[in-house]
Amino acid sequence: MNLAQPNVIEQQWFARPATDVAPDLIGCVLVRHCPNGELLRGTIVETEAYGPGDPACHAYRKRTTRNAVMFGPAGYSYVYLIYGMYHCFNVVTDREGVASAVLIRALALPDADSHSDLSPTTRARLAAGPGKLCRWLEIDRSLSQVQLVRGQPLWIEHPDRNGQQAISPHSFELVQTTRIGLTQGAEIPWRWYLKGSAAVSRL
DNA sequence: AGTGGGATCTGT
DNA sequence: CAGATCCCACTA
């Protein structure tokens, strides 16, 4: 059996169209290695895809300094500042030269976590939304363009089949719908979320 | 060099 | 539903 980290998702897994990766990421676990050494984890319950021919994609017009990482190889982070006060975290997807990414919009916290003092509803909403998620995980633009592998501040793992992270297969049902907050491409149904999750940003 | 809008969130 | 708040892509 492998090996140090059987669960860590590798670069090749992300090297597919964003519309394939986005639904597959639901149920996977985002891991944040914080500056203070703490490891924070959350199960991804909501994603959006952005890709070629998509007017809502930051790289729709052309390559710029901000969106350059989206043109690079898959498995890197793309973090940008939105509305002057929030950050959004994306995973770069597809092959090099194809600008695309998946926005991670919401996380469900693991059951046994430090925030057990909070009410269940408050806790479920701690990372319900792309801005809140980045605030909780202390993600800002200094974490953009870093590779998502163990040893870096961020990486993603497949659900542990026997562990507490896994979502019960019985209740696992995805909803596909339109993306949130867009003025262009608003009708494209490239948003996915885990049906019934209390951590989804919006229904 | 100036500017307007943005893949958000919170409180009214 | 307005306001906070800042970066950057676009225009000139």
XYZ file of C-alpha atoms (C1' of nucleotides) in Angstrom:
227
model
C 0.000 0.000 0.000
C 1.114 3.405 -0.705
C 2.908 5.044 0.672
C 2.837 8.119 2.564
C -0.371 9.851 1.420
C -2.810 7.620 -0.427
C -5.529 10.238 -0.168
C -3.826 13.331 -1.512
C -5.155 14.250 -4.943
C -2.428 14.506 -7.556
C -1.955 16.991 -10.321
C -3.152 14.673 -13.083
C -6.561 14.318 -11.473
C -7.127 18.054 -11.954
C -5.940 17.999 -15.580
C -9.458 17.672 -17.005
C -12.098 20.201 -17.999
C -13.325 22.282 -15.077
C -16.855 21.049 -15.724
C -15.646 17.499 -15.003
C -13.522 18.381 -11.983
C -16.094 20.625 -10.287
C -18.723 17.936 -9.574
C -16.022 15.383 -8.720
C -14.613 17.704 -6.056
C -17.840 17.538 -4.045
C -17.096 15.312 -1.088
C -13.333 15.808 -1.270
C -11.506 17.405 1.635
C -9.673 20.714 1.488
C -6.750 20.832 3.912
C -5.167 24.063 5.128
C -1.823 24.080 6.908
C -2.057 27.335 8.822
C 0.886 29.608 9.637
C 0.588 28.630 13.311
C 1.004 24.959 12.367
C -2.643 24.059 12.810
C -4.281 21.800 10.219
C -7.814 22.787 9.230
C -9.983 20.516 7.106
C -13.371 20.820 5.488
C -15.424 18.732 3.087
C -16.175 20.503 -0.182
C -19.949 20.766 -0.650
C -20.267 23.435 -3.361
C -18.230 24.297 -6.474
C -18.427 26.292 -9.691
C -16.604 25.762 -12.995
C -15.075 28.521 -15.117
C -13.549 27.747 -18.475
C -12.994 28.481 -22.158
C -15.761 30.311 -23.999
C -17.247 31.374 -20.696
C -17.869 35.139 -20.410
C -17.801 34.913 -16.615
C -14.289 33.463 -16.595
C -11.596 35.927 -15.498
C -9.491 34.741 -18.435
C -12.284 35.170 -20.991
C -10.743 38.174 -22.751
C -7.039 37.546 -22.529
C -4.148 36.565 -20.349
C -3.249 39.145 -17.702
C -1.024 39.168 -14.639
C -3.999 38.416 -12.431
C -5.368 35.441 -14.366
C -2.039 34.057 -15.657
C -2.065 31.064 -13.325
C -5.303 29.839 -14.902
C -3.386 29.279 -18.137
C -0.786 27.154 -16.391
C -0.784 23.489 -15.403
C -3.586 22.019 -13.290
C -3.426 21.600 -9.549
C -2.383 25.123 -8.651
C -4.312 27.645 -6.581
C -5.820 30.811 -7.994
C -6.823 33.290 -5.283
C -8.204 36.733 -6.021
C -9.660 39.624 -4.054
C -13.318 40.422 -4.629
C -15.283 43.546 -3.674
C -12.257 44.938 -1.882
C -12.686 42.715 1.128
C -13.088 39.021 0.382
C -10.920 36.409 -1.228
C -11.997 33.532 -3.446
C -10.098 30.257 -3.759
C -9.949 28.298 -7.013
C -8.229 25.162 -8.256
C -6.672 25.470 -11.704
C -7.837 22.703 -14.020
C -7.365 21.299 -17.530
C -4.170 21.160 -19.560
C -1.598 23.909 -19.806
C -2.765 26.674 -22.116
C -6.462 26.126 -21.405
C -7.509 28.783 -18.889
C -9.955 27.212 -16.484
C -10.560 26.745 -12.780
C -13.003 25.515 -10.176
C -14.182 27.946 -7.505
C -14.542 26.280 -4.112
C -17.688 27.875 -2.685
C -18.466 26.072 0.559
C -17.076 23.587 3.070
C -18.680 21.428 5.722
C -16.539 21.206 8.861
C -15.680 17.763 10.224
C -17.810 16.617 13.128
C -15.088 16.558 15.737
C -13.624 19.993 15.421
C -12.550 22.785 17.701
C -15.679 24.834 17.107
C -17.877 22.499 19.129
C -18.755 25.453 21.358
C -20.746 27.082 18.580
C -24.314 26.204 17.765
C -24.702 23.626 14.973
C -26.268 26.154 12.653
C -23.544 28.739 13.221
C -20.876 26.089 12.760
C -22.406 24.856 9.514
C -22.223 28.398 8.143
C -18.583 29.134 9.049
C -17.377 28.259 5.559
C -20.679 28.610 3.674
C -19.599 30.848 0.798
C -16.335 31.514 -1.039
C -15.469 34.629 0.981
C -16.264 33.095 4.358
C -14.357 29.952 3.441
C -11.205 31.963 2.761
C -11.664 33.976 5.933
C -11.950 30.792 7.994
C -8.924 29.144 6.361
C -6.826 32.335 6.382
C -6.477 32.300 2.607
C -5.372 35.449 0.805
C -3.554 36.256 -2.404
C -0.212 35.241 -0.954
C -1.555 31.697 -1.397
C -2.244 32.138 -5.090
C -0.167 30.214 -7.612
C 0.981 27.605 -5.117
C 0.823 23.949 -6.046
C -1.792 21.934 -4.160
C 0.420 19.221 -2.727
C 1.266 18.123 0.777
C 3.960 20.284 2.251
C 2.359 23.409 0.823
C -0.174 25.488 2.769
C -3.106 23.916 0.868
C -3.938 20.572 -0.662
C -6.979 18.404 -1.377
C -7.662 14.798 -0.417
C -10.064 12.150 -1.624
C -12.651 11.192 0.965
C -11.395 8.569 3.375
C -13.710 5.607 2.822
C -13.556 4.496 6.397
C -12.954 7.821 8.008
C -15.185 10.473 9.449
C -14.673 12.708 6.440
C -16.598 10.518 4.073
C -20.117 11.449 3.122
C -22.486 8.530 3.353
C -22.992 7.151 -0.177
C -26.682 6.728 0.523
C -27.331 10.410 0.972
C -24.872 11.571 -1.677
C -26.847 13.445 -4.275
C -25.574 16.310 -6.399
C -27.574 19.268 -7.625
C -26.414 21.044 -10.789
C -27.619 24.603 -11.286
C -26.569 28.112 -12.321
C -23.662 30.033 -10.836
C -24.000 32.843 -8.319
C -23.317 36.559 -8.506
C -22.609 36.805 -12.234
C -23.612 39.493 -14.702
C -22.393 37.509 -17.712
C -22.833 33.819 -18.318
C -25.430 33.731 -15.552
C -27.509 31.153 -17.383
C -24.720 28.560 -17.713
C -25.402 25.718 -15.236
C -21.886 25.168 -13.963
C -22.528 25.115 -10.230
C -22.793 21.921 -8.195
C -23.660 21.346 -4.580
C -24.323 18.498 -2.201
C -28.044 18.142 -1.768
C -29.161 18.616 1.812
C -25.910 20.081 3.116
C -26.410 22.855 5.654
C -23.110 24.392 4.550
C -24.154 25.237 0.985
C -23.988 29.000 0.475
C -27.326 29.348 -1.327
C -29.961 27.065 -2.695
C -3.710 58.812 -14.978
C -8.369 58.127 -13.967
C -12.214 55.112 -13.213
C -16.034 51.743 -12.738
C -17.378 47.378 -11.657
C -16.626 42.947 -9.445
C -17.146 34.682 -9.035
C -19.235 38.680 -1.502
C -21.217 39.266 2.977
C -23.596 41.594 6.655
C -26.955 44.181 8.773
C -31.218 47.214 7.935
C -31.183 46.251 -0.579
C -27.206 49.493 0.483
C -22.665 49.804 2.072
C -17.959 48.381 2.924
C -13.391 48.620 0.358
C -9.525 47.706 -3.046
C -7.613 45.847 -7.121
C -7.248 45.758 -11.808
C -8.639 45.889 -16.616
C -10.051 49.158 -19.612
C -10.156 53.811 -21.717
C -7.756 57.761 -23.073
